[in-house]
Short mmCIF file of C-alpha atoms and ligand atoms in Angstrom, two decimals:
data_model
loop_
_atom_site.label_atom_id
_atom_site.label_comp_id
_atom_site.label_asym_id
_atom_site.label_seq_id
_atom_site.Cartn_x
_atom_site.Cartn_y
_atom_site.Cartn_z
CA MET A 1 -35.53 -30.20 76.34
CA PRO A 2 -32.94 -29.12 74.68
CA TYR A 3 -29.89 -26.76 75.70
CA VAL A 4 -27.01 -24.90 75.44
CA LEU A 5 -23.82 -24.59 76.84
CA VAL A 6 -22.85 -21.35 76.94
CA ILE A 7 -18.98 -20.22 78.05
CA ASN A 8 -17.62 -16.65 78.81
CA SER A 9 -13.40 -17.81 79.87
CA GLY A 10 -11.74 -15.36 80.85
CA SER A 11 -8.38 -14.96 82.29
CA SER A 12 -8.68 -16.63 85.51
CA SER A 13 -12.17 -17.06 85.71
CA ILE A 14 -14.52 -19.41 83.78
CA LYS A 15 -19.05 -18.05 83.71
CA PHE A 16 -21.11 -20.90 82.07
CA GLN A 17 -24.99 -21.43 81.87
CA ILE A 18 -26.53 -24.02 80.49
CA VAL A 19 -29.49 -22.51 78.95
CA ASP A 20 -33.08 -23.39 77.21
CA PRO A 21 -32.51 -21.06 74.01
CA THR A 22 -36.29 -20.43 74.15
CA ALA A 23 -36.43 -19.65 77.96
CA SER A 24 -37.37 -15.23 78.20
CA ALA A 25 -34.43 -12.93 79.93
CA SER A 26 -35.69 -12.95 82.44
CA ASP A 27 -35.67 -16.54 83.71
CA GLU A 28 -33.20 -18.09 86.20
CA PRO A 29 -30.24 -20.64 83.97
CA PHE A 30 -31.30 -23.66 84.19
CA VAL A 31 -27.64 -24.33 85.33
CA SER A 32 -25.13 -21.66 85.91
CA GLY A 33 -21.57 -21.22 87.62
CA LEU A 34 -18.49 -19.83 87.65
CA VAL A 35 -14.89 -21.42 88.58
CA GLU A 36 -13.17 -18.33 90.38
CA GLN A 37 -9.21 -18.03 90.47
CA ILE A 38 -7.64 -19.86 88.06
CA GLY A 39 -3.60 -20.74 88.69
CA GLU A 40 -4.34 -19.21 92.41
CA PRO A 41 -4.26 -21.34 95.34
CA SER A 42 -6.98 -19.84 96.61
CA GLY A 43 -9.56 -21.26 93.67
CA ARG A 44 -13.67 -21.75 93.62
CA ILE A 45 -16.39 -23.77 92.04
CA THR A 46 -19.76 -22.01 92.01
CA VAL A 47 -22.79 -24.15 91.07
CA LYS A 48 -26.31 -23.04 90.93
CA HIS A 49 -29.54 -25.54 89.80
CA ALA A 50 -32.92 -25.81 91.18
CA GLY A 51 -32.67 -22.47 93.66
CA GLN A 52 -29.84 -24.85 95.27
CA LYS A 53 -26.02 -23.46 95.66
CA TYR A 54 -22.92 -25.61 95.57
CA VAL A 55 -19.80 -24.51 96.22
CA VAL A 56 -16.14 -26.16 96.10
CA GLN A 57 -13.30 -24.35 97.08
CA LYS A 58 -10.04 -25.98 95.92
CA GLU A 59 -7.15 -25.16 93.69
CA VAL A 60 -7.92 -24.94 89.54
CA ALA A 61 -4.64 -25.33 88.33
CA THR A 62 -6.12 -24.22 84.48
CA HIS A 63 -8.94 -23.84 82.23
CA ALA A 64 -8.79 -27.66 81.48
CA VAL A 65 -8.43 -28.73 85.09
CA GLY A 66 -11.95 -26.23 85.83
CA LEU A 67 -13.68 -27.40 83.26
CA GLU A 68 -13.33 -31.00 84.08
CA GLU A 69 -14.52 -30.56 87.92
CA THR A 70 -17.61 -28.15 87.05
CA PHE A 71 -18.81 -31.25 84.73
CA ALA A 72 -17.93 -34.10 87.13
CA LEU A 73 -19.84 -31.83 89.84
CA LEU A 74 -22.47 -31.39 87.35
CA ASP A 75 -22.92 -35.03 87.31
CA ALA A 76 -23.05 -35.76 89.87
CA LYS A 77 -26.31 -33.92 90.01
CA GLY A 78 -27.36 -35.96 86.63
CA VAL A 79 -27.20 -32.12 84.75
CA GLY A 80 -23.65 -32.90 83.04
CA PRO A 81 -23.64 -31.23 79.53
CA THR A 82 -23.15 -35.14 78.45
CA GLN A 83 -26.61 -36.27 81.05
CA LEU A 84 -29.11 -33.66 79.15
CA ASP A 85 -30.15 -32.94 75.60
CA ILE A 86 -26.55 -30.44 74.53
CA VAL A 87 -26.80 -29.38 71.17
CA ALA A 88 -24.46 -26.39 70.87
CA ALA A 89 -22.02 -24.90 72.70
CA GLY A 90 -22.39 -20.78 72.07
CA HIS A 91 -18.73 -19.08 73.45
CA ARG A 92 -18.75 -15.34 73.62
CA VAL A 93 -15.25 -14.08 72.09
CA VAL A 94 -14.68 -10.07 73.00
CA HIS A 95 -13.53 -9.63 69.22
CA GLY A 96 -14.05 -10.53 66.30
CA GLY A 97 -12.03 -7.90 64.69
CA MET A 98 -13.23 -6.69 60.98
CA VAL A 99 -13.48 -11.34 60.08
CA PHE A 100 -16.56 -11.71 62.45
CA SER A 101 -19.80 -9.96 62.20
CA GLN A 102 -22.01 -13.11 62.17
CA PRO A 103 -21.69 -16.02 64.88
CA GLU A 104 -19.78 -18.34 63.30
CA LEU A 105 -19.35 -22.15 63.75
CA ILE A 106 -15.54 -22.90 65.03
CA SER A 107 -12.82 -25.01 63.34
CA ASP A 108 -9.56 -25.29 63.53
CA PRO A 109 -8.63 -22.15 61.22
CA VAL A 110 -11.31 -20.13 63.04
CA VAL A 111 -9.85 -20.75 66.47
CA GLU A 112 -6.13 -19.82 64.44
CA MET A 113 -7.83 -16.42 63.30
CA ILE A 114 -9.52 -15.72 66.56
CA ARG A 115 -5.70 -15.81 67.72
CA THR A 116 -5.02 -13.08 65.17
CA LEU A 117 -6.92 -10.89 66.61
CA ILE A 118 -5.30 -11.22 70.33
CA PRO A 119 -3.39 -7.88 69.66
CA LEU A 120 -6.90 -6.15 69.33
CA ALA A 121 -7.51 -7.81 72.83
CA PRO A 122 -4.66 -8.76 74.41
CA LEU A 123 -6.81 -10.26 77.41
CA HIS A 124 -9.29 -11.54 76.05
CA ASN A 125 -8.75 -13.72 73.55
CA PRO A 126 -6.10 -15.67 74.57
CA ALA A 127 -8.44 -16.56 77.49
CA ASN A 128 -11.87 -16.98 74.91
CA ILE A 129 -9.14 -19.80 73.01
CA ASP A 130 -8.75 -21.47 76.39
CA GLY A 131 -11.92 -21.97 76.68
CA ILE A 132 -13.02 -22.96 73.49
CA GLU A 133 -10.33 -25.39 73.39
CA VAL A 134 -11.11 -27.28 76.23
CA ALA A 135 -15.04 -27.47 75.49
CA ARG A 136 -14.04 -28.76 72.12
CA LYS A 137 -11.56 -31.43 73.78
CA LEU A 138 -15.09 -32.14 76.54
CA LEU A 139 -17.28 -32.24 74.51
CA PRO A 140 -16.65 -33.15 70.77
CA ASN A 141 -19.78 -34.26 69.37
CA ILE A 142 -21.76 -31.33 69.32
CA PRO A 143 -21.57 -27.72 67.15
CA HIS A 144 -19.26 -25.09 68.92
CA VAL A 145 -20.07 -21.07 68.37
CA ALA A 146 -18.27 -18.16 69.16
CA VAL A 147 -20.37 -15.12 69.49
CA PHE A 148 -19.18 -12.14 69.12
CA ASP A 149 -19.44 -8.99 71.32
CA THR A 150 -18.05 -6.48 68.15
CA GLY A 151 -20.04 -8.62 64.85
CA PHE A 152 -22.76 -5.99 65.84
CA PHE A 153 -20.68 -2.94 64.83
CA ARG A 154 -18.34 -4.81 62.34
CA ASP A 155 -20.59 -2.79 59.18
CA LEU A 156 -20.35 0.94 61.09
CA PRO A 157 -20.59 3.30 58.44
CA PRO A 158 -17.01 4.40 57.63
CA ALA A 159 -18.00 8.36 59.33
CA ALA A 160 -18.62 6.88 62.40
CA ALA A 161 -16.06 3.94 62.90
CA LEU A 162 -12.32 5.61 61.25
CA TYR A 163 -10.83 8.08 63.82
CA ALA A 164 -9.15 10.99 62.70
CA ILE A 165 -5.97 10.05 62.85
CA ASN A 166 -2.72 9.68 60.56
CA ALA A 167 -5.12 6.76 57.99
CA GLU A 168 -1.64 4.55 57.50
CA VAL A 169 -0.35 4.35 61.44
CA ALA A 170 -4.45 3.88 61.83
CA GLU A 171 -4.39 0.65 59.31
CA LYS A 172 -1.32 -0.81 60.29
CA ASN A 173 -2.70 -0.84 64.08
CA LEU A 174 -5.73 -2.08 62.59
CA VAL A 175 -7.43 1.19 64.92
CA ARG A 176 -10.66 1.95 64.08
CA ARG A 177 -14.16 1.81 66.23
CA TYR A 178 -14.59 -1.57 66.94
CA GLY A 179 -17.99 -1.61 69.35
CA PHE A 180 -18.97 -4.22 72.02
CA HIS A 181 -21.74 -5.32 73.91
CA GLY A 182 -22.87 -5.89 70.60
CA THR A 183 -24.73 -8.81 71.64
CA SER A 184 -26.50 -7.18 73.90
CA HIS A 185 -27.15 -3.97 71.92
CA GLU A 186 -28.28 -6.44 69.35
CA PHE A 187 -30.39 -8.50 71.00
CA VAL A 188 -32.39 -5.42 73.06
CA SER A 189 -32.32 -3.36 70.12
CA SER A 190 -34.59 -6.75 68.34
CA GLN A 191 -37.21 -6.83 70.43
CA VAL A 192 -38.04 -3.02 70.52
CA PRO A 193 -39.91 -2.44 67.02
CA ALA A 194 -42.76 -4.99 68.11
CA LEU A 195 -43.42 -3.50 71.48
CA ILE A 196 -43.86 0.09 69.99
CA ASP A 197 -46.08 -1.65 67.55
CA ARG A 198 -43.41 -0.74 64.16
CA ASP A 199 -42.15 -2.37 61.46
CA PRO A 200 -38.20 -3.08 62.12
CA LEU A 201 -37.22 -2.05 58.42
CA HIS A 202 -38.96 1.21 59.69
CA THR A 203 -37.52 2.03 62.93
CA ARG A 204 -34.43 3.91 64.91
CA GLN A 205 -33.57 4.00 67.92
CA ILE A 206 -31.03 4.62 70.67
CA VAL A 207 -30.04 1.59 72.85
CA LEU A 208 -28.52 2.59 76.27
CA HIS A 209 -26.58 -0.30 78.01
CA LEU A 210 -25.81 0.40 81.81
CA GLY A 211 -23.73 -1.93 83.73
CA ASN A 212 -21.23 -1.48 85.29
CA GLY A 213 -19.97 -1.31 81.77
CA ALA A 214 -21.34 0.89 80.13
CA SER A 215 -22.34 1.90 75.59
CA CYS A 216 -24.68 2.88 73.35
CA SER A 217 -26.18 2.53 70.28
CA ALA A 218 -27.69 4.55 67.59
CA VAL A 219 -29.78 1.48 65.46
CA GLU A 220 -31.68 2.46 62.34
CA ASN A 221 -33.13 -0.34 60.58
CA GLY A 222 -32.00 -3.41 62.49
CA HIS A 223 -28.19 -2.28 62.02
CA ALA A 224 -26.04 0.01 64.01
CA ILE A 225 -25.04 3.07 62.82
CA ASP A 226 -22.93 4.20 65.86
CA THR A 227 -21.56 3.26 69.16
CA SER A 228 -19.88 4.71 72.30
CA MET A 229 -16.73 2.25 72.76
CA GLY A 230 -13.87 2.85 70.22
CA LEU A 231 -11.16 0.35 69.67
CA THR A 232 -11.22 -0.80 72.88
CA PRO A 233 -13.90 -1.46 76.10
CA LEU A 234 -12.84 2.01 77.80
CA ALA A 235 -14.19 4.30 74.79
CA GLY A 236 -17.51 6.61 75.83
CA LEU A 237 -19.55 6.31 78.25
CA VAL A 238 -18.65 7.24 82.05
CA MET A 239 -18.87 3.34 83.88
CA GLY A 240 -17.79 2.00 87.06
CA THR A 241 -14.70 1.99 87.66
CA ARG A 242 -13.95 3.13 83.33
CA SER A 243 -13.11 6.79 82.85
CA GLY A 244 -15.03 6.69 78.97
CA ASP A 245 -14.13 9.46 76.41
CA ILE A 246 -11.09 11.57 78.14
CA ASP A 247 -9.11 14.04 76.41
CA PRO A 248 -6.20 11.58 75.20
CA GLY A 249 -3.49 14.31 75.79
CA ILE A 250 -4.19 13.19 79.69
CA ILE A 251 -2.28 10.69 78.68
CA PHE A 252 0.89 12.30 77.58
CA HIS A 253 0.46 14.31 80.75
CA LEU A 254 0.32 11.73 83.41
CA TYR A 255 3.10 9.84 81.86
CA ARG A 256 5.02 13.53 81.15
CA GLN A 257 3.55 15.12 84.72
CA GLY A 258 2.65 12.85 85.92
CA GLY A 259 5.38 9.55 86.04
CA MET A 260 2.78 7.78 85.95
CA SER A 261 4.48 4.86 83.46
CA ILE A 262 1.70 3.03 80.63
CA ASP A 263 0.35 0.20 82.76
CA GLU A 264 -0.31 2.55 86.17
CA ILE A 265 -2.10 4.95 83.76
CA ASP A 266 -3.76 1.67 81.73
CA ASN A 267 -4.88 0.55 84.98
CA LEU A 268 -6.30 4.34 86.89
CA LEU A 269 -8.27 5.01 83.76
CA ASN A 270 -9.58 0.96 83.46
CA ARG A 271 -10.17 0.33 87.25
CA GLN A 272 -9.77 3.26 89.63
CA SER A 273 -12.12 6.05 86.94
CA GLY A 274 -15.19 5.97 86.17
CA VAL A 275 -17.60 6.70 89.18
CA LYS A 276 -15.75 4.97 91.23
CA GLY A 277 -12.38 7.29 90.58
CA LEU A 278 -14.81 10.11 91.42
CA SER A 279 -16.85 8.93 94.68
CA GLY A 280 -15.22 5.77 95.96
CA VAL A 281 -17.73 3.13 94.98
CA ASN A 282 -18.87 1.99 91.70
CA ASP A 283 -22.28 0.57 92.35
CA PHE A 284 -25.09 2.71 91.60
CA ARG A 285 -26.98 1.23 95.20
CA GLU A 286 -24.30 2.61 97.50
CA LEU A 287 -23.37 6.06 95.36
CA ARG A 288 -27.40 6.53 95.72
CA THR A 289 -27.27 5.83 99.12
CA MET A 290 -24.05 8.32 99.51
CA ILE A 291 -26.61 10.96 98.05
CA ASP A 292 -29.36 10.19 100.18
CA ASN A 293 -27.07 11.34 103.05
CA GLU A 294 -25.84 14.40 101.50
CA ASP A 295 -22.30 13.05 99.97
CA GLU A 296 -20.82 15.58 97.99
CA ASN A 297 -18.34 13.17 95.38
CA ALA A 298 -21.35 11.03 95.12
CA TRP A 299 -23.56 13.80 93.85
CA LEU A 300 -20.38 14.82 91.69
CA ALA A 301 -19.92 11.44 89.77
CA TYR A 302 -23.57 11.45 90.30
CA ASN A 303 -23.94 14.42 87.68
CA VAL A 304 -20.32 13.65 85.28
CA TYR A 305 -21.90 10.76 84.72
CA ILE A 306 -25.48 11.44 83.73
CA ASN A 307 -23.63 14.65 81.76
CA GLN A 308 -21.94 12.38 79.84
CA LEU A 309 -24.98 10.34 79.01
CA ARG A 310 -27.57 13.10 78.10
CA ARG A 311 -24.55 14.32 75.23
CA PHE A 312 -24.00 11.03 73.70
CA ILE A 313 -28.00 11.22 73.87
CA GLY A 314 -28.35 13.97 71.76
CA SER A 315 -25.80 13.45 69.40
CA TYR A 316 -27.56 9.60 68.45
CA MET A 317 -30.77 11.70 68.40
CA ILE A 318 -29.07 14.11 65.37
CA ALA A 319 -27.36 10.76 64.16
CA LEU A 320 -30.85 9.51 63.63
CA GLY A 321 -33.15 12.55 62.75
CA ARG A 322 -35.68 10.91 64.09
CA VAL A 323 -35.46 8.67 67.17
CA ASP A 324 -39.09 6.49 67.68
CA ALA A 325 -37.57 4.83 70.46
CA ILE A 326 -34.79 5.78 73.15
CA THR A 327 -34.65 2.04 76.21
CA PHE A 328 -32.33 1.57 79.10
CA THR A 329 -30.74 -2.10 79.55
CA ALA A 330 -28.22 -4.05 82.08
CA GLY A 331 -27.62 -3.50 85.75
CA VAL A 332 -28.14 0.63 86.08
CA GLY A 333 -30.22 1.00 83.11
CA GLU A 334 -33.23 -1.79 84.31
CA ASN A 335 -33.06 -1.16 87.50
CA ASP A 336 -32.38 2.47 88.35
CA LYS A 337 -35.38 4.87 87.82
CA HIS A 338 -33.55 8.28 88.76
CA VAL A 339 -30.30 7.80 86.03
CA ARG A 340 -33.92 6.69 83.49
CA ALA A 341 -35.10 9.94 84.87
CA ASP A 342 -31.89 12.11 84.27
CA ALA A 343 -31.14 11.12 81.57
CA LEU A 344 -33.99 12.05 79.37
CA ASP A 345 -35.28 14.64 81.63
CA ASN A 346 -36.66 18.27 79.75
CA MET A 347 -36.88 16.64 76.64
CA ARG A 348 -40.31 16.88 75.93
CA MET A 349 -39.10 20.20 73.25
CA TYR A 350 -37.80 16.99 71.30
CA GLY A 351 -41.24 13.98 71.79
CA ILE A 352 -39.37 12.72 74.99
CA GLU A 353 -41.15 12.19 78.02
CA ILE A 354 -41.13 9.52 80.73
CA ASP A 355 -43.99 8.92 82.93
CA PRO A 356 -43.13 8.65 86.30
CA GLU A 357 -45.53 6.29 87.31
CA LYS A 358 -43.99 3.80 84.68
CA ASN A 359 -40.78 4.70 85.67
CA ASP A 360 -41.46 4.11 89.60
CA LEU A 361 -42.39 0.80 88.56
CA PRO A 362 -40.22 -2.63 89.35
CA ASN A 363 -38.22 -4.15 86.93
CA ASP A 364 -40.46 -7.00 85.29
CA GLY A 365 -39.70 -7.85 82.23
CA PRO A 366 -39.21 -4.96 78.58
CA ARG A 367 -41.92 -2.60 79.18
CA ILE A 368 -42.50 1.18 78.27
CA ILE A 369 -42.33 4.06 80.76
CA SER A 370 -42.32 7.05 78.41
CA THR A 371 -46.45 9.19 78.58
CA ASP A 372 -49.06 8.48 75.41
CA ASN A 373 -47.54 12.15 74.30
CA SER A 374 -44.35 10.48 74.39
CA THR A 375 -43.36 10.21 70.05
CA THR A 376 -40.73 8.58 70.70
CA LYS A 377 -41.36 6.17 73.39
CA VAL A 378 -39.37 5.34 76.32
CA LEU A 379 -38.62 1.25 77.16
CA VAL A 380 -36.55 -1.08 79.88
CA VAL A 381 -36.11 -3.78 77.52
CA PRO A 382 -34.00 -6.47 80.56
CA THR A 383 -30.98 -7.85 78.57
CA ASN A 384 -29.63 -11.40 79.09
CA GLU A 385 -26.52 -11.98 77.15
CA GLU A 386 -26.23 -15.82 77.85
CA LEU A 387 -29.77 -16.53 76.40
CA ALA A 388 -28.74 -14.14 73.13
CA ILE A 389 -25.57 -16.87 73.03
CA ALA A 390 -26.85 -19.28 73.88
CA GLN A 391 -30.38 -18.05 70.65
CA LYS A 392 -27.16 -17.65 68.20
CA ALA A 393 -26.07 -20.29 68.84
CA ALA A 394 -29.01 -22.45 68.53
CA ARG A 395 -29.84 -21.21 65.57
CA LEU A 396 -26.85 -22.01 63.91
CA ALA A 397 -26.84 -24.98 65.20
CA SER A 398 -29.79 -26.09 63.70
CA GLN A 399 -29.05 -24.28 59.29
CA ILE A 400 -25.79 -27.44 60.19
CA ARG A 401 -27.86 -30.17 61.09
P1 LIG B 1 -24.20 -5.19 84.63
O1 LIG B 1 -22.50 -5.29 84.87
O2 LIG B 1 -25.08 -4.52 84.01
O3 LIG B 1 -24.52 -6.63 85.65
O4 LIG B 1 -24.79 -4.46 86.07
C1 LIG B 1 -24.49 -4.28 87.31
C2 LIG B 1 -24.44 -2.37 88.07
O5 LIG B 1 -25.77 -2.12 87.61
C3 LIG B 1 -24.21 -2.51 89.58
O6 LIG B 1 -22.39 -2.40 89.62
C4 LIG B 1 -24.77 -1.58 90.10
O7 LIG B 1 -24.50 -0.30 89.70
C5 LIG B 1 -26.21 -1.89 88.99
N1 LIG B 1 -27.17 -2.65 89.85
C6 LIG B 1 -27.83 -3.42 89.54
N2 LIG B 1 -28.67 -3.77 90.73
C7 LIG B 1 -28.77 -2.02 91.03
C8 LIG B 1 -30.64 -1.89 91.63
N3 LIG B 1 -31.27 -2.26 91.72
N4 LIG B 1 -30.08 -0.15 91.30
C9 LIG B 1 -29.41 0.54 91.36
N5 LIG B 1 -28.42 -0.04 90.19
C10 LIG B 1 -28.15 -1.72 89.70
#
């Protein structure tokens, strides 16, 4: 069976999967794994295959060592990349800037181009390049494909993409809305027309990707027309640990009056804010337990989260004019019925009505959760970014063969 190796390389970790690109979103990957704490004495390699989990604790000096050791571990189990029919490697790349809208067959010039985009994603793109270079050396005979988080949003209309700041400064510094989670928004929105029996070229929809990171998009006839993340993935919705949109003046205030450094503010807004900043926890299962125990901060955090979500839903309803579908996806969107119910509460006058019984059903594949009377269909569609990357890589590989 032809498989695709999917690599998501971070600054101190590599996540990887070996995936059958024809699988469904809820299938377990054939092989999955994680190399953690690269460069630290406390490294760890975890591999999962056929219901078994193998963990090796050892120092992993570099990304190259991490992938080599992982491949050796998989070889020993008989599922190494060179033992299987691997047709392509798909690499997640966070920032494609204004350069890349589509998956790209990786060559030296493409790597150099991704390198020029490092100023836009200083933590992510260098790590993504590390993963690409190591994997190309270890598997030189298969096509490697870069899939960009920003790609689906590359062609946002200027009115949605531009910030109202000095145009020269913005252009010099490449400041504009790029959007992220694009692979997920595209994967999910592309499934919706068939589920609601509509022509994809005449479908207007809102996608709510609610995971630890969260973003939403307005999609018209297959094209994104707006999205909540911006120059960076810090913007938009309230998230697990990220603030989402705030008054930019808060940053000057914290710097000048609060005596905080730029790095401290960066850490505050990215890692100590959002639901965690308000309640102490970022996992929605823990948040719900705290709400059930009448923890006031948890209740407040939840309400701020829902309020911000409803603001975005409302503005995208206006941007789209007619909304055929609103779809929930990712960890919170797929599993938390309270979030879904509260996000769309009291919207019957807009033709949006969730069926509480359908909403209560456990997460089990793509499904409609609105009432038959609801003119806007409400759906839950599980996302699977690795599978989406595998499908894109396999498609491109088959075109060049
Ligand atoms: P993701 O980033 O898509 O993996 O989503 C991770 C988040 O999903 C976790 O931090 C939880 O907040 C949330 N989550 C996962 N499972 C559940 C569940 N059964 N109920 C509520 N929230 C969940």
